[in-house]
Tab-separated table of C-alpha atoms in Angstrom:
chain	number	residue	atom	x	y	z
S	1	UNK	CA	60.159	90.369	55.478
S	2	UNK	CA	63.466	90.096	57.327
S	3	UNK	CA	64.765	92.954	58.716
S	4	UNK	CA	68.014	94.170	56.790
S	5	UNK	CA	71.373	94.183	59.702
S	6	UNK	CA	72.298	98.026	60.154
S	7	UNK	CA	75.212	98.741	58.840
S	8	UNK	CA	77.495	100.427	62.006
S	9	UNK	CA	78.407	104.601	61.482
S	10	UNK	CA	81.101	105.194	59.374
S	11	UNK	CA	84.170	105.834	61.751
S	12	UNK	CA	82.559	104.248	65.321
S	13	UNK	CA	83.597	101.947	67.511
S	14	UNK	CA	81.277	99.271	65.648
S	15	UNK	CA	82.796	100.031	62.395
S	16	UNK	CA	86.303	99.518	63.580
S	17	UNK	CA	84.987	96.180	65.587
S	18	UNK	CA	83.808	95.069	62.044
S	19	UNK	CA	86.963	95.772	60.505
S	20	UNK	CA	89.064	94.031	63.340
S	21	UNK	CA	87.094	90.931	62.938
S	22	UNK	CA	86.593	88.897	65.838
S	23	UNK	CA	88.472	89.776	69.346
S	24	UNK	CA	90.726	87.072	70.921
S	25	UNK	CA	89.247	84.693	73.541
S	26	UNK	CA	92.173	84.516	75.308
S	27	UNK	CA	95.157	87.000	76.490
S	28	UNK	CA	97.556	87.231	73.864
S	29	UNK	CA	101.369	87.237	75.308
S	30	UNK	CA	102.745	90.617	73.024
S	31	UNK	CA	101.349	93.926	72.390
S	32	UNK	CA	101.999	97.125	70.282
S	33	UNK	CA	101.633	98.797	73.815
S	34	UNK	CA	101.530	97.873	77.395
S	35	UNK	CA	99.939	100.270	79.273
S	36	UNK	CA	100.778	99.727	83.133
S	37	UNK	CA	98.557	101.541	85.440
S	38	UNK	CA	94.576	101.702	85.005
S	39	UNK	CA	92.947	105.667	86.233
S	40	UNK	CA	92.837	108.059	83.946
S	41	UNK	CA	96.197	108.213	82.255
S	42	UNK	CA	96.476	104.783	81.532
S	43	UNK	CA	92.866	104.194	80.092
S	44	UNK	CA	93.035	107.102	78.016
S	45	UNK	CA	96.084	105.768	76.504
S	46	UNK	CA	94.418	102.763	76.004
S	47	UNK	CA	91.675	104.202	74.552
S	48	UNK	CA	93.733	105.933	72.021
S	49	UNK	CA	96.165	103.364	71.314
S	50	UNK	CA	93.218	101.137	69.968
S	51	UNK	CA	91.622	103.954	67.890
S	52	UNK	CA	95.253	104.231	66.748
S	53	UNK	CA	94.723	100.498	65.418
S	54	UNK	CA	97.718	99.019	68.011
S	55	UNK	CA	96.929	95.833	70.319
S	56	UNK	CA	97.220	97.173	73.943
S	57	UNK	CA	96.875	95.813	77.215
S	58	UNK	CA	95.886	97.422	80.521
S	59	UNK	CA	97.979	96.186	83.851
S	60	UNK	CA	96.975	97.826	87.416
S	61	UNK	CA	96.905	97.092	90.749
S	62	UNK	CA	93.579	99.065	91.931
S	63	UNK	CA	91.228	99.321	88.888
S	64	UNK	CA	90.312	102.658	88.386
S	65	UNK	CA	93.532	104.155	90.229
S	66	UNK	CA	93.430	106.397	93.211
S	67	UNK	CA	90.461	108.434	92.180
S	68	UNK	CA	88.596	106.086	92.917
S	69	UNK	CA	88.789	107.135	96.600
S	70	UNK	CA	87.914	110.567	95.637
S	71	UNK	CA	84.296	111.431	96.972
S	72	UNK	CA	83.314	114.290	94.235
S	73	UNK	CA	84.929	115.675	91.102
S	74	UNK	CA	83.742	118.291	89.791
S	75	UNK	CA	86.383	119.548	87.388
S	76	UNK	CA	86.347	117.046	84.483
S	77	UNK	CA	84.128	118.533	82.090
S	78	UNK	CA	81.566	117.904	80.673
S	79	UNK	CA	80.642	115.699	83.760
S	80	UNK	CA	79.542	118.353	86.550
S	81	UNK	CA	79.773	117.024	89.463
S	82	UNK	CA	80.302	112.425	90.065
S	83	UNK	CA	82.270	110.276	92.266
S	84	UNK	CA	85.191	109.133	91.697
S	85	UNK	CA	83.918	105.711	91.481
S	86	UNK	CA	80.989	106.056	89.039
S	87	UNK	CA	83.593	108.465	86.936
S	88	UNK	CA	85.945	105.674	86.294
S	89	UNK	CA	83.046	102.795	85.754
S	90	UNK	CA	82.390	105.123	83.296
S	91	UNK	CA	86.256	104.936	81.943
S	92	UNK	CA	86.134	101.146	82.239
S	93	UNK	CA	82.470	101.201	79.696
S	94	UNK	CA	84.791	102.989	77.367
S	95	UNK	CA	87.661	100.393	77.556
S	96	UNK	CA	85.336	97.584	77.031
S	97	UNK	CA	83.987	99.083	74.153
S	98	UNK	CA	87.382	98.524	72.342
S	99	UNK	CA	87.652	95.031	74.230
S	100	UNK	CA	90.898	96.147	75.490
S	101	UNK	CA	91.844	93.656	78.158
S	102	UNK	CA	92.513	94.586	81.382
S	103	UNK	CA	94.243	92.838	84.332
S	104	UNK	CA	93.728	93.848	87.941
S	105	UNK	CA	97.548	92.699	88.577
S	106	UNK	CA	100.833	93.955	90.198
S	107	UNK	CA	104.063	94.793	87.780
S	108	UNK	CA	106.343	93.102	89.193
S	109	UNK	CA	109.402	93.689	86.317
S	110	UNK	CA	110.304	95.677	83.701
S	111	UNK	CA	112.754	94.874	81.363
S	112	UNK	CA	114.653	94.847	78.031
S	113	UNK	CA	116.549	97.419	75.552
S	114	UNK	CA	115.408	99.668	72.628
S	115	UNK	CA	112.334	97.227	72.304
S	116	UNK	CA	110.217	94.487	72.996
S	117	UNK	CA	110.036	95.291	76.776
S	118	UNK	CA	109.392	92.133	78.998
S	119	UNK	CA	106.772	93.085	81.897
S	120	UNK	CA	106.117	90.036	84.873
S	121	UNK	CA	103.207	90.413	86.614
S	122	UNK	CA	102.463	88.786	90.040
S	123	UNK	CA	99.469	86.383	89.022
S	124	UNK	CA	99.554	85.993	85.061
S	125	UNK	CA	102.769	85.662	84.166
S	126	UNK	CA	105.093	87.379	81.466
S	127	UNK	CA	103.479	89.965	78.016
S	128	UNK	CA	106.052	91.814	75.430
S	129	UNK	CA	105.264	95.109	74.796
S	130	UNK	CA	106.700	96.842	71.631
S	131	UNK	CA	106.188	99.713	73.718
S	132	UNK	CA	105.143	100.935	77.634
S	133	UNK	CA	103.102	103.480	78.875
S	134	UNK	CA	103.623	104.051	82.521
S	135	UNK	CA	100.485	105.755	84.283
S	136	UNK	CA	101.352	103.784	87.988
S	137	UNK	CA	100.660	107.047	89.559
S	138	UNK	CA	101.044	107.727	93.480
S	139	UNK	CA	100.780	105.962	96.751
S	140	UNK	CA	99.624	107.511	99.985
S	141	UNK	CA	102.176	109.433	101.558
S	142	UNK	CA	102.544	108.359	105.472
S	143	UNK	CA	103.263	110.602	108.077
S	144	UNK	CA	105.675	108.288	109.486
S	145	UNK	CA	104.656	108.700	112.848
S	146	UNK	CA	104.668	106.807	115.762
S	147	UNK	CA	101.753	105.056	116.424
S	148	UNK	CA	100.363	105.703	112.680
S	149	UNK	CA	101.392	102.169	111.576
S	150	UNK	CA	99.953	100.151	114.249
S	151	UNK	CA	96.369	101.901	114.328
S	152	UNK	CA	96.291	101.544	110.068
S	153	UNK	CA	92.554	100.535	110.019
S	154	UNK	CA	91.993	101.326	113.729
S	155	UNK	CA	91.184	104.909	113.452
S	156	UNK	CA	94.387	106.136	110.756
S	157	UNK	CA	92.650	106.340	107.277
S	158	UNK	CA	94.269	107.624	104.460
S	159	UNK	CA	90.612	107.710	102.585
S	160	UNK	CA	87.791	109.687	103.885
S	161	UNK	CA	85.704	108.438	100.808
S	162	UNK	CA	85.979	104.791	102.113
S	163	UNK	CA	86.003	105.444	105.946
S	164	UNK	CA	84.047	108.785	107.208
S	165	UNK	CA	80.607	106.664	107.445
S	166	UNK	CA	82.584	104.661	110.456
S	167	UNK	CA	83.201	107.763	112.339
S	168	UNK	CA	79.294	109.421	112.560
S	169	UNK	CA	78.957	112.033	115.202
S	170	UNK	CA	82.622	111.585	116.154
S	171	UNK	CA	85.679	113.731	116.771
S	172	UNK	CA	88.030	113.703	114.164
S	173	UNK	CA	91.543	115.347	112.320
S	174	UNK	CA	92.349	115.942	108.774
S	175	UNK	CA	96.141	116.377	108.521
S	176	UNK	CA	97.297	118.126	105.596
S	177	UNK	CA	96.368	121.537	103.443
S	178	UNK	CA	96.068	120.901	100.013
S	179	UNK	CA	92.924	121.212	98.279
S	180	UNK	CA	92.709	117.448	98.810
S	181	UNK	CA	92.737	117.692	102.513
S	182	UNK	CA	90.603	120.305	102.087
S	183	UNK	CA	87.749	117.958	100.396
S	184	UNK	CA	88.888	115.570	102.415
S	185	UNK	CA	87.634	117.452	105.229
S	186	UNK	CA	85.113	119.035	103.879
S	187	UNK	CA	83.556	115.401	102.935
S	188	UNK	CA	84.063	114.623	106.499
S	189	UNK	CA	82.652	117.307	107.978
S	190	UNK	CA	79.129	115.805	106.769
S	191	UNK	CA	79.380	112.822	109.035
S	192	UNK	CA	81.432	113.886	111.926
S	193	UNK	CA	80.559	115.648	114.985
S	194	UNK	CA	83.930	118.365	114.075
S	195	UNK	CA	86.862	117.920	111.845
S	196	UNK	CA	90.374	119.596	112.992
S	197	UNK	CA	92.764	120.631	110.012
S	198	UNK	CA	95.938	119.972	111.248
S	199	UNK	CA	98.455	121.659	109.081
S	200	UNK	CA	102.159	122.849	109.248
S	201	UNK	CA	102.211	125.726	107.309
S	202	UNK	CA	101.034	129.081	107.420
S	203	UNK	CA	97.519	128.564	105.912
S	204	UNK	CA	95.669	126.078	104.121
S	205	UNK	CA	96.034	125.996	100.167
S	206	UNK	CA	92.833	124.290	98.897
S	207	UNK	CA	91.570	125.910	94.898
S	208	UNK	CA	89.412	128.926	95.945
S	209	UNK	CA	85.713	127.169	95.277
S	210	UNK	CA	86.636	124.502	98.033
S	211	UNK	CA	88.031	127.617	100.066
S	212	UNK	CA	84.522	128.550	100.292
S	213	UNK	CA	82.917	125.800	101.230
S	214	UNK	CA	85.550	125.369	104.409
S	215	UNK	CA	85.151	129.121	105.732
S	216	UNK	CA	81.149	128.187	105.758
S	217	UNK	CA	81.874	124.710	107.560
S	218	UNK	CA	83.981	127.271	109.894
S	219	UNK	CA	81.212	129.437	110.535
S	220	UNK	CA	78.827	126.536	111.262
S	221	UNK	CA	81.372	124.974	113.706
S	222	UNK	CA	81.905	121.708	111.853
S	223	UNK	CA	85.126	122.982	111.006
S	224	UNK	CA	88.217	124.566	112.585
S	225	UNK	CA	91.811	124.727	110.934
S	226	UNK	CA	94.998	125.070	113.487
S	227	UNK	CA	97.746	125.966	111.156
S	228	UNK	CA	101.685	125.795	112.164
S	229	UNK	CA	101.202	122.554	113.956
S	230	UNK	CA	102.939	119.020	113.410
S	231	UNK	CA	101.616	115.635	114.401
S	232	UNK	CA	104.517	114.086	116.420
S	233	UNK	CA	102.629	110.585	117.449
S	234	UNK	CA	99.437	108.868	117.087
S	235	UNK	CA	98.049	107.525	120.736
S	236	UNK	CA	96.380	104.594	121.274
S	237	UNK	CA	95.848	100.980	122.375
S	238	UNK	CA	93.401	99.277	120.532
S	239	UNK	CA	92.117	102.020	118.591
S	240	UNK	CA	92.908	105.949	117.989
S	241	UNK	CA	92.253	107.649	121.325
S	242	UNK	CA	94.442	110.753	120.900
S	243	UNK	CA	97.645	112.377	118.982
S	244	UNK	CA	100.412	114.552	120.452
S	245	UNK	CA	100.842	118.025	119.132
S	246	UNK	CA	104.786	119.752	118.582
S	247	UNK	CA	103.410	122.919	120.263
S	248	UNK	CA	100.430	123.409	122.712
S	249	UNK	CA	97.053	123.791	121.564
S	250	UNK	CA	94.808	125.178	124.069
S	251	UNK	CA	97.573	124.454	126.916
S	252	UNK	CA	98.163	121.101	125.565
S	253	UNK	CA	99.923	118.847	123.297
S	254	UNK	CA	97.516	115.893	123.667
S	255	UNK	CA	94.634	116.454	121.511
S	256	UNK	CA	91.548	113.751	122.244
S	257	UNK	CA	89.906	112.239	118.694
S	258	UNK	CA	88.354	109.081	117.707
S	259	UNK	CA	90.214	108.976	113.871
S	260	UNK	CA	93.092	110.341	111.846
S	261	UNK	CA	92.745	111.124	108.416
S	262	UNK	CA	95.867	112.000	106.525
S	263	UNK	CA	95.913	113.568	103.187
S	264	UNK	CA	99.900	114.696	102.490
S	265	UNK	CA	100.147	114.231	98.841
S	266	UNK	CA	101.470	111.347	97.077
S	267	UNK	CA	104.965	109.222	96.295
S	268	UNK	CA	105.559	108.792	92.399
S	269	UNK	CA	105.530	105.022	91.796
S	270	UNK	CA	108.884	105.567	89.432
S	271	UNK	CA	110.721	102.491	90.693
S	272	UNK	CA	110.207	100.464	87.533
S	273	UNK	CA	111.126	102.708	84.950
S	274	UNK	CA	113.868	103.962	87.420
S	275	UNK	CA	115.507	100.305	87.225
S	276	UNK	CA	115.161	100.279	82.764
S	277	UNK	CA	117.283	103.837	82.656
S	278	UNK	CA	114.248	106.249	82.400
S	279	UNK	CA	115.784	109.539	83.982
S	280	UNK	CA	113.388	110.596	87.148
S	281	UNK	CA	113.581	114.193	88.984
S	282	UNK	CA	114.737	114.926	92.388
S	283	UNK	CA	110.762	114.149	93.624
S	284	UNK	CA	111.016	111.098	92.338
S	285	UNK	CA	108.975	111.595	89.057
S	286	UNK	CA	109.394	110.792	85.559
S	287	UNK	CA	110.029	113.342	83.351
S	288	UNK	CA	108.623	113.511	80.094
S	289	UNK	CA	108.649	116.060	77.228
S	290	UNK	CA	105.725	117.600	75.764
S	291	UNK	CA	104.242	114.523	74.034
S	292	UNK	CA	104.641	112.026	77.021
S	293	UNK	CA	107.968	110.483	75.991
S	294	UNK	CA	110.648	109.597	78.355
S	295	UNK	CA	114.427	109.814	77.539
S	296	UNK	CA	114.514	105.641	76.731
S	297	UNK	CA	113.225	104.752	72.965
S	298	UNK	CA	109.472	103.043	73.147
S	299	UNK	CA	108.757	104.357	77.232
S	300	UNK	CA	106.236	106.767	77.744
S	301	UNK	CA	105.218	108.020	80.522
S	302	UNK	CA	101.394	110.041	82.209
S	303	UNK	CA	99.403	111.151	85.024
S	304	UNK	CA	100.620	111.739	88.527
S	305	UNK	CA	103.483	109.826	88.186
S	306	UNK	CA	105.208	111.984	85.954
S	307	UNK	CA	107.071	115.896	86.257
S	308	UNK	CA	104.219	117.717	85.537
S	309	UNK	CA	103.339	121.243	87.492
S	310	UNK	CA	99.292	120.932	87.335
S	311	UNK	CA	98.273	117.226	88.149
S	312	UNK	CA	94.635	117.035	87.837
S	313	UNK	CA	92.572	113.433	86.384
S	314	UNK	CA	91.795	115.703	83.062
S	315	UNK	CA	95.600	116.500	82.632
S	316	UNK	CA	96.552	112.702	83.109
S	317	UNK	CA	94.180	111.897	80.725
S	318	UNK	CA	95.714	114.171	78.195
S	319	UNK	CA	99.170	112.876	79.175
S	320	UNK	CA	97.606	109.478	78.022
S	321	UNK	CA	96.569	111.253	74.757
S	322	UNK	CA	99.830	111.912	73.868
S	323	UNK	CA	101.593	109.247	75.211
S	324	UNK	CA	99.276	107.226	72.390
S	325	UNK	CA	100.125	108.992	69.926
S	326	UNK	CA	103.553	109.054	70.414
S	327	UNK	CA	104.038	105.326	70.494
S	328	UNK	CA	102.123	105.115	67.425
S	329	UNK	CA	104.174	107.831	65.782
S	330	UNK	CA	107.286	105.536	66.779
S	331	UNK	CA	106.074	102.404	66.095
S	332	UNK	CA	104.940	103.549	62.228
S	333	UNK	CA	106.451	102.038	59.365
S	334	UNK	CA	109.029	99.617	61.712
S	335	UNK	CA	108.927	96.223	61.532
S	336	UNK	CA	109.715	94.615	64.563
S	337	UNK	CA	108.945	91.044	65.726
S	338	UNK	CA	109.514	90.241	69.387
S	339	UNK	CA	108.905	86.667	69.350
């Protein structure tokens, strides 16, 4: 006897694949929502947006956003303790579940007025977007140094999740003291011979559970903070062979190590919804009201990126929540045909 097809859980992602019908082949060129920016903001929106029934597209340059140079998070619950790689190959499962397309592409444009927002991309041309979710996040802030451009790659890393297995048994500096530095460092410290914290203020400032883990790496000697101190210049010919200090350490202001790791926080990546009128702070962030929506009509905005206090993956992934559900608040009941 033939086996009867099982009929898919009322309410699942099956169900709602039934209902759909088939998904589109190819990349269609206008969406209820174009979601630009693909960590943990942006997919969440994404995720949303198609539960909420709207066509959405994801557009970002590094799939699976900065986390995914983050060695261990462990505040994302229910998850304990993952990588930030395998966390957001878990993100992506979700996404594909919904079959929401997603480009690994550069924004190169936004543009347009009350709605249907144009956005170019570098490599597949032009989509129309009813509405726009921007989740672009940050990019590595530099120390703007001397020295620290020329030795990118040659001993200056801004990612000790992608670069501490080339510097085993070796001399090294973390500069910065938030608690990314601080895991930064503390990821470090299991490879290198000694990581320096090089930081300018008074003390370091990682979350207290990380504070911890540092004093111990103290104690054992892997470890050793020098507070008040600036990084004036980056030495070197072919690779890092020292950096110069603002004040004396030990009697001098050379300091001899074989790498550079800078962790200094990030620069919002605002300039696109800058240039379409959407009103940024002072720090260059966008600033959005309780349910993720910017001061222009159809732009939302989540994740680093925007003028929140407490920037954490699980808050940008809220952010993305909302920003989902308030494009499909705005887009209900209006009927409006971009091309």
């Amino acid at each position: 006897m033939a086996e009867k097809s099982k009929k898919p859980i009322a309410g699942s992602i099956e169900e709602l694949k039934l209902l759909r019908g088939e998904a589109k082949k190819e990349l269609a060129k206008e969406y209820d929502m174009i979601v630009i920016g693909a960590g943990c903001a942006g997919y969440s929106a994404a995720i949303y947006a198609a539960r909420f029934n709207l066509s959405v597209l994801v557009i970002g340059k590094l799939r699976g956003g900065l986390i995914t140079t983050t060695h261990l998070v462990e505040n994302y619950p229910p998850l304990g303790s993952v990588s930030g790689p395998d966390m957001m190959d878990m993100f992506y499962e979700h996404i594909r579940m919904f079959e929401i397309p997603v480009l690994e592409d550069e924004v190169t444009d936004v543009n347009g007025k009350g709605v249907c927002w144009k956005v170019a991309t570098k490599r597949h041309g032009e989509f129309v977007g009813k509405t726009v979710v921007f989740a672009t996040g940050t990019e590595h802030k530099k120390l703007g140094v001397p020295g620290e451009k020329e030795l990118a790659n040659k001993g200056v890393s801004y990612c000790a999740t992608c670069d501490a297995a080339f510097f085993k048994n070796k001399v090294v500096i973390m500069v910065g003291g938030s608690d990314s530095a601080a895991k930064e460092a503390l990821l470090l410290s299991e490879h290198c011979k000694k990581v320096y914290i090089v930081y300018r203020g008074e003390a370091i400032r990682p979350e207290p559970v990380n504070g911890l883990l540092v004093e111990q790496r103290v104690k054992e000697g892997k470890i050793e903070i020098i507070n008040k101190t600036n990084v004036v210049k980056i030495n070197g010919e072919k690779v890092v062979a020292s950096v110069t200090f603002d004040k004396p350490y030990k009697g001098s202001n050379e300091f001899k190590t074989d790498g550079v790791f800078i962790e200094i926080g990030g620069i919002p990546q605002s300039g696109l919804a800058k240039k379409i009128g959407v009103a940024i702070n002072e720090k260059g962030e966008i600033t959005i009201d309780r349910e993720a929506r910017t001061n222009v009509e159809g732009i939302y905005a989540a994740g680093d990126v925007c003028d929140t206090r407490f920037k954490q993956a699980i808050t940008g992934a809220a952010e993305g929540v909302f920003a989902a559900f308030s494009a499909y608040s705005y887009l209900g009941g209006k009927k409006i045909v971009c091309t």
